[in-house]
Amino acid sequence: METILKVEGMTCGHCKKSVEGAVSELEGVKSAAVDLEAANVTIVHEENVSVDTMKAAIEDQGYDVVS
């Protein structure tokens, strides 16, 4: 599965690394790629990974998930 989440507050390489790292650590996540210009993260994951779990991992890093 692929999920794209809109994330506010990401502005630099450190932000990108923080979000990608937090999501990638979740069990069942295959990859996470941040697009700073589009302000989103594309997550490839197994079906058992909930959107709420992915949102929580991103928000724990200090960013706001808006979709």
Tab-separated table of N, CA, C and O in Angstrom:
chain	number	residue	atom	x	y	z
A	1	MET	N	0.839	-1.181	0.000
A	1	MET	CA	0.000	0.000	0.000
A	1	MET	C	0.879	1.238	0.000
A	1	MET	O	2.013	1.197	0.452
A	2	GLU	N	0.301	2.328	-0.488
A	2	GLU	CA	0.988	3.615	-0.452
A	2	GLU	C	0.056	4.662	0.143
A	2	GLU	O	-1.105	4.753	-0.240
A	3	THR	N	0.587	5.423	1.082
A	3	THR	CA	-0.169	6.496	1.710
A	3	THR	C	0.648	7.768	1.598
A	3	THR	O	1.856	7.764	1.838
A	4	ILE	N	-0.020	8.869	1.228
A	4	ILE	CA	0.638	10.168	1.165
A	4	ILE	C	-0.002	11.065	2.222
A	4	ILE	O	-1.222	11.238	2.240
A	5	LEU	N	0.834	11.583	3.108
A	5	LEU	CA	0.356	12.455	4.178
A	5	LEU	C	0.933	13.853	3.990
A	5	LEU	O	2.129	14.018	3.732
A	6	LYS	N	0.094	14.857	4.124
A	6	LYS	CA	0.512	16.260	4.072
A	6	LYS	C	1.041	16.627	5.454
A	6	LYS	O	0.366	16.403	6.465
A	7	VAL	N	2.247	17.177	5.489
A	7	VAL	CA	2.893	17.480	6.766
A	7	VAL	C	3.343	18.938	6.770
A	7	VAL	O	4.050	19.377	5.854
A	8	GLU	N	2.951	19.690	7.774
A	8	GLU	CA	3.363	21.082	7.907
A	8	GLU	C	4.559	21.205	8.830
A	8	GLU	O	4.690	20.452	9.794
A	9	GLY	N	5.437	22.158	8.517
A	9	GLY	CA	6.558	22.467	9.390
A	9	GLY	C	7.899	21.916	8.926
A	9	GLY	O	8.917	22.199	9.535
A	10	MET	N	7.914	21.137	7.853
A	10	MET	CA	9.183	20.601	7.347
A	10	MET	C	9.824	21.635	6.419
A	10	MET	O	9.191	22.085	5.468
A	11	THR	N	11.080	22.007	6.710
A	11	THR	CA	11.718	23.059	5.922
A	11	THR	C	13.130	22.713	5.433
A	11	THR	O	13.670	23.434	4.607
A	12	CYS	N	13.716	21.635	5.953
A	12	CYS	CA	15.128	21.397	5.641
A	12	CYS	C	15.457	19.912	5.634
A	12	CYS	O	14.608	19.060	5.893
A	13	GLY	N	16.703	19.619	5.359
A	13	GLY	CA	17.171	18.241	5.325
A	13	GLY	C	17.019	17.527	6.657
A	13	GLY	O	16.740	16.337	6.704
A	14	HIS	N	17.214	18.267	7.743
A	14	HIS	CA	17.043	17.659	9.067
A	14	HIS	C	15.586	17.238	9.275
A	14	HIS	O	15.316	16.159	9.805
A	15	CYS	N	14.659	18.094	8.856
A	15	CYS	CA	13.232	17.764	8.963
A	15	CYS	C	12.934	16.494	8.172
A	15	CYS	O	12.240	15.593	8.651
A	16	LYS	N	13.457	16.456	6.965
A	16	LYS	CA	13.257	15.303	6.079
A	16	LYS	C	13.760	14.028	6.740
A	16	LYS	O	13.059	13.020	6.804
A	17	LYS	N	14.957	14.090	7.282
A	17	LYS	CA	15.553	12.922	7.931
A	17	LYS	C	14.762	12.493	9.161
A	17	LYS	O	14.564	11.299	9.397
A	18	SER	N	14.294	13.451	9.946
A	18	SER	CA	13.522	13.143	11.157
A	18	SER	C	12.225	12.412	10.830
A	18	SER	O	11.890	11.408	11.454
A	19	VAL	N	11.489	12.943	9.852
A	19	VAL	CA	10.203	12.343	9.489
A	19	VAL	C	10.401	10.981	8.847
A	19	VAL	O	9.744	10.000	9.221
A	20	GLU	N	11.323	10.899	7.886
A	20	GLU	CA	11.573	9.610	7.223
A	20	GLU	C	12.037	8.563	8.227
A	20	GLU	O	11.600	7.413	8.190
A	21	GLY	N	12.903	8.956	9.143
A	21	GLY	CA	13.409	8.015	10.141
A	21	GLY	C	12.330	7.523	11.083
A	21	GLY	O	12.243	6.323	11.375
A	22	ALA	N	11.496	8.431	11.545
A	22	ALA	CA	10.440	8.062	12.493
A	22	ALA	C	9.452	7.092	11.861
A	22	ALA	O	9.049	6.105	12.487
A	23	VAL	N	9.065	7.362	10.635
A	23	VAL	CA	8.088	6.500	9.963
A	23	VAL	C	8.726	5.172	9.566
A	23	VAL	O	8.119	4.109	9.711
A	24	SER	N	9.947	5.214	9.090
A	24	SER	CA	10.630	3.992	8.643
A	24	SER	C	10.836	2.991	9.770
A	24	SER	O	10.935	1.792	9.518
A	25	GLU	N	10.916	3.478	11.004
A	25	GLU	CA	11.118	2.589	12.155
A	25	GLU	C	9.881	1.772	12.499
A	25	GLU	O	9.970	0.793	13.231
A	26	LEU	N	8.724	2.175	11.990
A	26	LEU	CA	7.488	1.456	12.304
A	26	LEU	C	7.491	0.083	11.632
A	26	LEU	O	7.878	-0.043	10.469
A	27	GLU	N	7.049	-0.913	12.385
A	27	GLU	CA	6.972	-2.262	11.837
A	27	GLU	C	5.944	-2.292	10.709
A	27	GLU	O	4.829	-1.793	10.846
A	28	GLY	N	6.357	-2.837	9.561
A	28	GLY	CA	5.461	-2.931	8.411
A	28	GLY	C	5.646	-1.819	7.402
A	28	GLY	O	5.052	-1.850	6.321
A	29	VAL	N	6.483	-0.816	7.725
A	29	VAL	CA	6.758	0.262	6.773
A	29	VAL	C	7.969	-0.130	5.943
A	29	VAL	O	9.024	-0.467	6.472
A	30	LYS	N	7.794	-0.101	4.624
A	30	LYS	CA	8.870	-0.476	3.703
A	30	LYS	C	9.739	0.715	3.335
A	30	LYS	O	10.948	0.582	3.196
A	31	SER	N	9.108	1.892	3.140
A	31	SER	CA	9.882	3.085	2.817
A	31	SER	C	9.077	4.335	3.127
A	31	SER	O	7.851	4.301	3.185
A	32	ALA	N	9.800	5.430	3.309
A	32	ALA	CA	9.175	6.735	3.533
A	32	ALA	C	10.024	7.767	2.813
A	32	ALA	O	11.248	7.792	2.971
A	33	ALA	N	9.376	8.596	1.991
A	33	ALA	CA	10.100	9.605	1.223
A	33	ALA	C	9.412	10.956	1.385
A	33	ALA	O	8.253	11.119	1.010
A	34	VAL	N	10.155	11.916	1.925
A	34	VAL	CA	9.629	13.271	2.123
A	34	VAL	C	9.915	14.105	0.879
A	34	VAL	O	11.002	14.051	0.317
A	35	ASP	N	8.912	14.873	0.462
A	35	ASP	CA	9.061	15.874	-0.599
A	35	ASP	C	8.868	17.224	0.080
A	35	ASP	O	7.741	17.606	0.406
A	36	LEU	N	9.970	17.935	0.307
A	36	LEU	CA	9.892	19.205	1.034
A	36	LEU	C	9.069	20.248	0.278
A	36	LEU	O	8.306	20.996	0.884
A	37	GLU	N	9.221	20.309	-1.047
A	37	GLU	CA	8.479	21.302	-1.833
A	37	GLU	C	6.973	21.063	-1.774
A	37	GLU	O	6.193	22.006	-1.686
A	38	ALA	N	6.562	19.813	-1.844
A	38	ALA	CA	5.137	19.476	-1.796
A	38	ALA	C	4.619	19.396	-0.363
A	38	ALA	O	3.412	19.305	-0.145
A	39	ALA	N	5.522	19.408	0.605
A	39	ALA	CA	5.182	19.313	2.029
A	39	ALA	C	4.405	18.032	2.325
A	39	ALA	O	3.379	18.045	2.999
A	40	ASN	N	4.926	16.914	1.815
A	40	ASN	CA	4.276	15.641	2.110
A	40	ASN	C	5.293	14.526	2.268
A	40	ASN	O	6.476	14.702	1.981
A	41	VAL	N	4.799	13.399	2.739
A	41	VAL	CA	5.612	12.196	2.854
A	41	VAL	C	4.829	11.053	2.225
A	41	VAL	O	3.641	10.889	2.470
A	42	THR	N	5.516	10.311	1.368
A	42	THR	CA	4.919	9.142	0.724
A	42	THR	C	5.443	7.911	1.444
A	42	THR	O	6.660	7.717	1.544
A	43	ILE	N	4.520	7.109	1.952
A	43	ILE	CA	4.882	5.952	2.767
A	43	ILE	C	4.393	4.682	2.073
A	43	ILE	O	3.208	4.573	1.750
A	44	VAL	N	5.316	3.761	1.839
A	44	VAL	CA	4.960	2.445	1.302
A	44	VAL	C	4.972	1.491	2.486
A	44	VAL	O	5.976	1.388	3.207
A	45	HIS	N	3.833	0.811	2.691
A	45	HIS	CA	3.696	0.012	3.904
A	45	HIS	C	2.771	-1.181	3.687
A	45	HIS	O	2.027	-1.238	2.704
A	46	GLU	N	2.821	-2.088	4.646
A	46	GLU	CA	1.914	-3.227	4.642
A	46	GLU	C	0.536	-2.761	5.097
A	46	GLU	O	0.401	-1.724	5.750
A	47	GLU	N	-0.468	-3.535	4.758
A	47	GLU	CA	-1.845	-3.155	5.032
A	47	GLU	C	-2.152	-2.996	6.521
A	47	GLU	O	-3.020	-2.229	6.911
A	48	ASN	N	-1.404	-3.705	7.370
A	48	ASN	CA	-1.697	-3.680	8.806
A	48	ASN	C	-1.202	-2.419	9.520
A	48	ASN	O	-1.476	-2.231	10.698
A	49	VAL	N	-0.494	-1.529	8.831
A	49	VAL	CA	-0.006	-0.295	9.456
A	49	VAL	C	-1.091	0.770	9.306
A	49	VAL	O	-1.478	1.125	8.202
A	50	SER	N	-1.578	1.283	10.445
A	50	SER	CA	-2.670	2.253	10.383
A	50	SER	C	-2.148	3.667	10.117
A	50	SER	O	-1.015	4.012	10.478
A	51	VAL	N	-2.990	4.457	9.494
A	51	VAL	CA	-2.658	5.855	9.228
A	51	VAL	C	-2.452	6.585	10.553
A	51	VAL	O	-1.542	7.415	10.672
A	52	ASP	N	-3.244	6.268	11.557
A	52	ASP	CA	-3.091	6.914	12.869
A	52	ASP	C	-1.721	6.647	13.469
A	52	ASP	O	-1.122	7.532	14.091
A	53	THR	N	-1.206	5.446	13.286
A	53	THR	CA	0.119	5.102	13.801
A	53	THR	C	1.189	5.920	13.093
A	53	THR	O	2.113	6.444	13.724
A	54	MET	N	1.051	6.054	11.776
A	54	MET	CA	2.025	6.836	11.006
A	54	MET	C	1.944	8.313	11.391
A	54	MET	O	2.974	8.970	11.567
A	55	LYS	N	0.730	8.841	11.540
A	55	LYS	CA	0.558	10.233	11.953
A	55	LYS	C	1.196	10.481	13.316
A	55	LYS	O	1.886	11.482	13.520
A	56	ALA	N	0.982	9.566	14.252
A	56	ALA	CA	1.539	9.722	15.599
A	56	ALA	C	3.063	9.764	15.568
A	56	ALA	O	3.686	10.564	16.277
A	57	ALA	N	3.680	8.919	14.743
A	57	ALA	CA	5.143	8.901	14.648
A	57	ALA	C	5.673	10.236	14.132
A	57	ALA	O	6.691	10.746	14.614
A	58	ILE	N	4.974	10.826	13.168
A	58	ILE	CA	5.387	12.117	12.610
A	58	ILE	C	5.151	13.230	13.624
A	58	ILE	O	6.025	14.082	13.845
A	59	GLU	N	3.996	13.227	14.250
A	59	GLU	CA	3.679	14.273	15.228
A	59	GLU	C	4.593	14.208	16.440
A	59	GLU	O	4.898	15.254	17.040
A	60	ASP	N	5.081	13.015	16.784
A	60	ASP	CA	6.038	12.878	17.890
A	60	ASP	C	7.355	13.593	17.580
A	60	ASP	O	8.111	13.936	18.495
A	61	GLN	N	7.624	13.836	16.294
A	61	GLN	CA	8.834	14.548	15.883
A	61	GLN	C	8.627	16.067	15.877
A	61	GLN	O	9.542	16.825	15.591
A	62	GLY	N	7.388	16.504	16.148
A	62	GLY	CA	7.113	17.932	16.250
A	62	GLY	C	6.481	18.546	15.013
A	62	GLY	O	6.433	19.770	14.899
A	63	TYR	N	5.994	17.732	14.110
A	63	TYR	CA	5.368	18.232	12.881
A	63	TYR	C	3.863	17.967	12.913
A	63	TYR	O	3.405	17.091	13.619
A	64	ASP	N	3.125	18.742	12.137
A	64	ASP	CA	1.673	18.605	12.092
A	64	ASP	C	1.249	17.879	10.823
A	64	ASP	O	1.586	18.308	9.719
A	65	VAL	N	0.515	16.789	10.980
A	65	VAL	CA	-0.047	16.066	9.843
A	65	VAL	C	-1.422	16.649	9.593
A	65	VAL	O	-2.278	16.656	10.471
A	66	VAL	N	-1.642	17.144	8.369
A	66	VAL	CA	-2.900	17.817	8.063
A	66	VAL	C	-3.803	17.017	7.131
A	66	VAL	O	-4.890	17.448	6.797
A	67	SER	N	-3.347	15.848	6.703
A	67	SER	CA	-4.211	14.963	5.898
A	67	SER	C	-3.761	13.533	6.044
A	67	SER	O	-2.679	13.249	6.470
